[in-house]
Amino acid sequence: MRPEPLSRLLETVQQQTVLPDEILIIDGSIDDATELRLRESEIQNLHYYNVPPQYRGLTKQRNYGINRVDASMDIVAFLDDDTILTINYFKHLKQAFLELPDAAGIGGIAVNENRWQKKTATHYPKNYYFELDGYVVKESSRNVLRNKLGIASNELPGKMPQFSHGRTFSYPLTGKNYPVDLLVGMSMAFRKHVVDHIRFSKYFEGYGLYEDADFAIRALQFGQNYLATNVQLEHHHDASGRPNQYHYGKMVVRNGWYVWRVKYPDPSLKNKAKWWLITLLLALVRLVNVVTTKKRSEAGQEFAGRIVGCFSLIFNAPKAL
């Protein structure tokens, strides 16, 4: 249901210095606007599928697409339709897989959302900044709070600590490839043998928040995941087709718990306590946002969803599939 963003993405795919061998469009639209737009396209190697109702939804559509990837492919790359690629996106992605023979999956970076800056001072206030490889990024208010309380992640970005709540910002644009646990669905790719052996979990059917994290964690059984900072694109967040803030808040808690237990099925009592403490703290932050932000209704709805999600875990925790 987003023909305009998809058309912009496909324009940047056509301009690539290295073209993909095939392009699969897995369309869950209930109208024909996207199909009509693509009929006018002359893009080579493009295969369009308007999926039946029973296959609609991000998780189902990704699995539907995987089942239709040509057997000769070596790499299967996933892109969200609200992204725009830099001209060497696929060139650098292919090069990263060649340079990293142990890679199971590789993700890219949204340069328009990247907040890292080169260091210009010798000292930055403790708890307020995170430093790496000559770059610095300002911590969010919730991370500052966690830093001060001593419950922040002790891992680099993209790595999941044993209490799950990791650093969510990306990496600086250094040209390096950084080992990670988690990849973001807007820009991730896996070797063909990985998607031949695992699928996106049925637990996330529907909107599927964190289905990318779940898949990336399970892909680690086939090798290491990396974030390749030369694999660059822009992400222009499109709000259509997303859940309201109440359902989002509930999914943040329940789906976050599920992904945590996929990575760490039997966490220690200490790590369980930290997970709950941080989860409740983040819910309270959204409650405070009712007063401190202009989007009061959204903040209140998300707080309610997070609290309901917490109670639901006590009485009906998700079961790993």
Short mmCIF file of C-alpha atoms in Angstrom, two decimals:
data_model
loop_
_atom_site.label_atom_id
_atom_site.label_comp_id
_atom_site.label_asym_id
_atom_site.label_seq_id
_atom_site.Cartn_x
_atom_site.Cartn_y
_atom_site.Cartn_z
CA MET A 1 0.00 0.00 0.00
CA ARG A 2 3.01 2.30 -0.50
CA PRO A 3 3.59 2.63 -4.26
CA GLU A 4 5.32 6.02 -4.04
CA PRO A 5 8.12 4.99 -1.62
CA LEU A 6 8.56 1.71 -3.50
CA SER A 7 8.97 3.54 -6.81
CA ARG A 8 11.65 5.78 -5.31
CA LEU A 9 13.50 2.74 -3.98
CA LEU A 10 13.40 0.97 -7.35
CA GLU A 11 14.80 4.05 -9.06
CA THR A 12 17.87 3.82 -6.83
CA VAL A 13 18.12 0.07 -7.46
CA GLN A 14 18.29 0.75 -11.21
CA GLN A 15 21.12 3.23 -10.69
CA GLN A 16 23.36 0.74 -8.86
CA THR A 17 26.93 0.16 -10.04
CA VAL A 18 26.32 -3.53 -9.32
CA LEU A 19 22.80 -4.67 -10.16
CA PRO A 20 21.03 -7.48 -8.29
CA ASP A 21 20.48 -10.66 -10.32
CA GLU A 22 16.80 -10.67 -9.44
CA ILE A 23 14.33 -8.38 -7.67
CA LEU A 24 11.28 -9.77 -5.90
CA ILE A 25 8.40 -7.47 -4.99
CA ILE A 26 6.14 -9.19 -2.45
CA ASP A 27 3.07 -6.96 -2.38
CA GLY A 28 0.44 -7.31 0.33
CA SER A 29 -1.70 -4.42 -0.93
CA ILE A 30 -5.47 -4.78 -0.92
CA ASP A 31 -5.68 -2.49 -3.96
CA ASP A 32 -3.87 -2.55 -7.32
CA ALA A 33 -2.04 0.81 -7.09
CA THR A 34 1.39 -0.80 -6.67
CA GLU A 35 0.77 -3.38 -9.38
CA LEU A 36 -0.34 -0.72 -11.86
CA ARG A 37 2.76 1.33 -11.11
CA LEU A 38 5.06 -1.63 -11.69
CA ARG A 39 3.36 -2.61 -14.97
CA GLU A 40 4.76 0.60 -16.41
CA SER A 41 8.26 -0.31 -15.23
CA GLU A 42 10.92 -1.73 -17.53
CA ILE A 43 13.20 -2.94 -14.74
CA GLN A 44 15.06 -6.08 -15.72
CA ASN A 45 14.89 -9.20 -13.55
CA LEU A 46 11.91 -7.86 -11.61
CA HIS A 47 9.34 -10.39 -10.43
CA TYR A 48 6.11 -9.03 -8.94
CA TYR A 49 3.87 -11.04 -6.62
CA ASN A 50 0.57 -9.78 -5.24
CA VAL A 51 0.14 -12.25 -2.41
CA PRO A 52 -3.19 -13.88 -1.48
CA PRO A 53 -4.80 -12.61 1.75
CA GLN A 54 -3.52 -15.56 3.79
CA TYR A 55 0.09 -14.52 3.06
CA ARG A 56 -0.22 -10.83 3.93
CA GLY A 57 1.88 -9.39 6.72
CA LEU A 58 5.61 -8.72 6.94
CA THR A 59 6.66 -12.09 8.33
CA LYS A 60 4.51 -14.16 5.98
CA GLN A 61 5.51 -12.05 2.97
CA ARG A 62 9.22 -12.43 3.70
CA ASN A 63 8.84 -16.20 3.89
CA TYR A 64 6.72 -16.13 0.71
CA GLY A 65 9.56 -14.27 -1.01
CA ILE A 66 12.27 -16.61 0.29
CA ASN A 67 10.39 -19.56 -1.22
CA ARG A 68 10.59 -17.85 -4.62
CA VAL A 69 14.27 -16.90 -4.65
CA ASP A 70 16.08 -18.49 -7.58
CA ALA A 71 18.21 -21.48 -6.55
CA SER A 72 21.30 -19.96 -8.21
CA MET A 73 21.44 -16.97 -5.83
CA ASP A 74 24.28 -16.69 -3.29
CA ILE A 75 22.95 -13.76 -1.25
CA VAL A 76 19.39 -12.83 -0.33
CA ALA A 77 18.98 -9.15 0.55
CA PHE A 78 15.93 -7.63 2.25
CA LEU A 79 14.99 -3.97 1.87
CA ASP A 80 12.06 -2.01 3.25
CA ASP A 81 10.09 -0.03 0.69
CA ASP A 82 10.73 3.28 2.48
CA THR A 83 14.49 3.19 1.88
CA ILE A 84 16.68 4.85 -0.78
CA LEU A 85 20.00 3.27 -1.73
CA THR A 86 23.34 4.96 -2.28
CA ILE A 87 24.72 4.16 -5.72
CA ASN A 88 27.26 1.56 -4.47
CA TYR A 89 24.96 -0.22 -2.02
CA PHE A 90 25.06 -3.65 -3.68
CA LYS A 91 28.70 -3.27 -4.70
CA HIS A 92 29.75 -2.77 -1.08
CA LEU A 93 27.36 -5.48 0.15
CA LYS A 94 28.86 -8.02 -2.25
CA GLN A 95 32.38 -6.95 -1.29
CA ALA A 96 31.60 -7.31 2.42
CA PHE A 97 30.46 -10.91 1.95
CA LEU A 98 33.66 -11.63 -0.01
CA GLU A 99 35.83 -10.09 2.72
CA LEU A 100 33.97 -11.85 5.54
CA PRO A 101 33.82 -15.58 4.77
CA ASP A 102 32.40 -16.27 8.24
CA ALA A 103 29.48 -13.88 7.71
CA ALA A 104 25.98 -15.34 7.98
CA GLY A 105 24.29 -11.95 7.64
CA ILE A 106 25.30 -8.36 6.89
CA GLY A 107 23.38 -5.17 7.54
CA GLY A 108 23.71 -1.63 6.23
CA ILE A 109 23.47 1.83 7.79
CA ALA A 110 20.87 4.55 7.27
CA VAL A 111 23.12 7.57 6.83
CA ASN A 112 20.31 10.08 7.35
CA GLU A 113 19.64 8.60 10.79
CA ASN A 114 23.29 8.23 11.81
CA ARG A 115 24.10 10.56 14.72
CA TRP A 116 27.82 9.83 15.15
CA GLN A 117 30.25 12.77 14.88
CA LYS A 118 34.04 12.89 14.74
CA LYS A 119 35.59 13.71 18.10
CA THR A 120 36.57 17.34 18.40
CA ALA A 121 37.34 17.42 22.13
CA THR A 122 39.61 15.40 24.39
CA HIS A 123 36.92 14.87 27.02
CA TYR A 124 33.19 14.31 26.88
CA PRO A 125 30.90 14.26 29.94
CA LYS A 126 30.59 10.79 31.45
CA ASN A 127 27.19 9.13 31.00
CA TYR A 128 26.16 11.58 28.26
CA TYR A 129 28.29 10.37 25.32
CA PHE A 130 29.50 7.07 23.87
CA GLU A 131 32.90 7.00 22.15
CA LEU A 132 34.28 4.59 19.54
CA ASP A 133 37.05 4.68 16.91
CA GLY A 134 37.54 8.44 17.05
CA TYR A 135 33.81 9.18 16.90
CA VAL A 136 31.27 10.15 19.51
CA VAL A 137 27.48 9.90 19.75
CA LYS A 138 25.24 11.68 22.23
CA GLU A 139 23.28 9.29 24.42
CA SER A 140 19.49 9.48 24.47
CA SER A 141 17.86 10.68 27.67
CA ARG A 142 16.80 7.14 28.56
CA ASN A 143 20.38 5.87 28.08
CA VAL A 144 21.71 8.73 30.21
CA LEU A 145 19.34 7.63 32.96
CA ARG A 146 20.40 4.00 32.62
CA ASN A 147 24.07 5.03 32.66
CA LYS A 148 23.58 6.97 35.89
CA LEU A 149 21.70 4.06 37.49
CA GLY A 150 24.41 1.59 36.45
CA ILE A 151 22.07 -0.57 34.35
CA ALA A 152 23.29 0.33 30.85
CA SER A 153 24.53 -2.28 28.42
CA ASN A 154 28.17 -3.29 28.75
CA GLU A 155 28.23 -4.36 25.08
CA LEU A 156 28.88 -2.49 21.84
CA PRO A 157 25.89 -1.44 19.68
CA GLY A 158 24.03 -4.31 18.04
CA LYS A 159 25.21 -6.83 20.64
CA MET A 160 22.61 -8.22 23.04
CA PRO A 161 23.71 -8.36 26.69
CA GLN A 162 22.42 -11.16 28.90
CA PHE A 163 19.64 -8.88 30.18
CA SER A 164 18.68 -8.02 26.58
CA HIS A 165 18.40 -4.22 26.63
CA GLY A 166 21.33 -3.22 24.41
CA ARG A 167 22.50 -0.06 22.70
CA THR A 168 20.20 0.68 19.78
CA PHE A 169 22.20 3.32 17.91
CA SER A 170 24.28 2.21 14.95
CA TYR A 171 28.02 2.56 14.25
CA PRO A 172 30.10 5.47 12.94
CA LEU A 173 30.81 5.62 9.22
CA THR A 174 34.39 4.41 9.50
CA GLY A 175 34.35 1.99 6.56
CA LYS A 176 34.79 -0.91 8.99
CA ASN A 177 32.68 -4.03 9.42
CA TYR A 178 31.54 -4.51 13.01
CA PRO A 179 30.43 -7.89 14.44
CA VAL A 180 26.88 -7.72 15.83
CA ASP A 181 24.08 -9.98 16.99
CA LEU A 182 21.18 -7.93 15.65
CA LEU A 183 20.39 -6.66 12.16
CA VAL A 184 17.64 -4.21 11.19
CA GLY A 185 15.01 -5.35 8.69
CA MET A 186 15.18 -2.21 6.56
CA SER A 187 18.63 -3.31 5.33
CA MET A 188 19.85 -6.84 5.92
CA ALA A 189 21.18 -9.66 3.79
CA PHE A 190 22.00 -13.31 4.41
CA ARG A 191 23.80 -16.07 2.57
CA LYS A 192 21.39 -18.25 0.63
CA HIS A 193 22.09 -21.33 2.75
CA VAL A 194 20.92 -19.42 5.84
CA VAL A 195 17.46 -18.68 4.43
CA ASP A 196 17.34 -22.21 3.05
CA HIS A 197 17.47 -23.54 6.61
CA ILE A 198 15.50 -21.04 8.70
CA ARG A 199 12.42 -18.89 8.16
CA PHE A 200 10.95 -15.84 9.85
CA SER A 201 9.10 -17.03 12.95
CA LYS A 202 5.34 -17.52 12.88
CA TYR A 203 5.25 -15.86 16.30
CA PHE A 204 5.66 -12.49 14.58
CA GLU A 205 2.92 -12.93 11.99
CA GLY A 206 0.97 -9.69 11.72
CA TYR A 207 2.97 -6.49 12.11
CA GLY A 208 5.94 -8.42 13.47
CA LEU A 209 7.95 -5.97 15.59
CA TYR A 210 11.47 -7.42 16.19
CA GLU A 211 11.01 -10.25 13.69
CA ASP A 212 14.30 -9.09 12.14
CA ALA A 213 16.11 -9.37 15.49
CA ASP A 214 14.74 -12.86 16.01
CA PHE A 215 15.85 -14.00 12.54
CA ALA A 216 19.30 -12.44 12.94
CA ILE A 217 19.85 -14.17 16.28
CA ARG A 218 18.89 -17.56 14.86
CA ALA A 219 21.17 -16.91 11.85
CA LEU A 220 24.14 -16.82 14.25
CA GLN A 221 24.16 -20.63 14.23
CA PHE A 222 25.51 -20.36 10.66
CA GLY A 223 28.18 -17.70 11.28
CA GLN A 224 28.74 -14.15 12.49
CA ASN A 225 26.51 -11.18 11.67
CA TYR A 226 28.15 -7.87 10.74
CA LEU A 227 27.20 -4.27 10.26
CA ALA A 228 29.04 -2.99 7.17
CA THR A 229 29.40 0.78 7.42
CA ASN A 230 30.10 1.14 3.68
CA VAL A 231 26.71 -0.42 2.88
CA GLN A 232 24.71 2.79 3.04
CA LEU A 233 21.16 3.92 2.37
CA GLU A 234 18.58 6.41 3.58
CA HIS A 235 15.55 5.44 5.62
CA HIS A 236 12.49 7.67 5.31
CA HIS A 237 10.11 6.32 7.91
CA ASP A 238 6.62 5.86 6.48
CA ALA A 239 3.95 5.69 9.18
CA SER A 240 1.32 3.95 7.06
CA GLY A 241 0.59 0.32 7.81
CA ARG A 242 1.98 0.51 11.36
CA PRO A 243 0.10 -0.21 14.62
CA ASN A 244 -1.18 2.44 17.02
CA GLN A 245 0.98 3.36 20.00
CA TYR A 246 -0.90 1.12 22.45
CA HIS A 247 -0.29 -2.00 20.38
CA TYR A 248 3.27 -0.85 19.68
CA GLY A 249 3.99 -0.49 23.40
CA LYS A 250 2.56 -3.93 24.12
CA MET A 251 4.64 -5.50 21.35
CA VAL A 252 7.82 -3.75 22.53
CA VAL A 253 7.48 -5.61 25.83
CA ARG A 254 6.14 -9.00 24.70
CA ASN A 255 8.18 -9.33 21.51
CA GLY A 256 11.25 -7.94 23.27
CA TRP A 257 10.88 -10.63 25.94
CA TYR A 258 10.49 -13.30 23.26
CA VAL A 259 13.66 -12.28 21.36
CA TRP A 260 15.61 -12.09 24.63
CA ARG A 261 14.64 -15.69 25.44
CA VAL A 262 15.58 -16.86 21.93
CA LYS A 263 19.12 -15.61 22.59
CA TYR A 264 19.22 -16.50 26.29
CA PRO A 265 16.69 -19.27 27.07
CA ASP A 266 17.69 -19.52 30.74
CA PRO A 267 18.98 -16.15 32.03
CA SER A 268 20.24 -15.80 35.59
CA LEU A 269 18.08 -14.32 38.33
CA LYS A 270 20.23 -11.17 38.24
CA ASN A 271 19.69 -10.72 34.49
CA LYS A 272 15.96 -11.37 34.85
CA ALA A 273 15.80 -8.65 37.50
CA LYS A 274 17.69 -6.21 35.27
CA TRP A 275 15.37 -6.96 32.33
CA TRP A 276 12.30 -6.19 34.42
CA LEU A 277 13.85 -3.12 36.01
CA ILE A 278 14.79 -1.60 32.64
CA THR A 279 11.45 -2.56 31.06
CA LEU A 280 9.50 -0.81 33.83
CA LEU A 281 11.87 2.15 33.75
CA LEU A 282 11.31 2.63 30.02
CA ALA A 283 7.55 2.45 30.57
CA LEU A 284 7.81 5.18 33.21
CA VAL A 285 9.83 7.30 30.78
CA ARG A 286 6.89 7.17 28.36
CA LEU A 287 4.54 8.15 31.20
CA VAL A 288 6.71 11.19 31.93
CA ASN A 289 6.60 12.00 28.20
CA VAL A 290 2.86 12.67 28.61
CA VAL A 291 3.93 15.89 30.32
CA THR A 292 7.26 16.62 28.60
CA THR A 293 6.31 16.14 24.91
CA LYS A 294 3.68 17.51 22.57
CA LYS A 295 2.55 14.02 21.55
CA ARG A 296 0.84 13.38 24.89
CA SER A 297 -1.80 11.00 23.62
CA GLU A 298 0.73 8.78 21.84
CA ALA A 299 2.99 8.69 24.92
CA GLY A 300 0.05 7.77 27.17
CA GLN A 301 -1.12 5.03 24.82
CA GLU A 302 2.36 3.55 24.59
CA PHE A 303 2.76 3.62 28.39
CA ALA A 304 -0.54 1.76 28.76
CA GLY A 305 0.52 -0.79 26.14
CA ARG A 306 3.86 -1.39 27.88
CA ILE A 307 2.19 -1.92 31.27
CA VAL A 308 -0.40 -4.31 29.81
CA GLY A 309 2.46 -6.12 28.09
CA CYS A 310 4.26 -6.51 31.42
CA PHE A 311 1.18 -7.98 33.13
CA SER A 312 0.56 -10.29 30.19
CA LEU A 313 4.03 -11.81 30.62
CA ILE A 314 3.17 -12.82 34.16
CA PHE A 315 0.06 -14.73 33.13
CA ASN A 316 0.74 -15.63 29.48
CA ALA A 317 4.40 -15.47 28.48
CA PRO A 318 5.18 -16.25 24.80
CA LYS A 319 6.34 -19.74 23.91
CA ALA A 320 9.32 -20.10 21.58
CA LEU A 321 8.34 -21.59 18.20
#
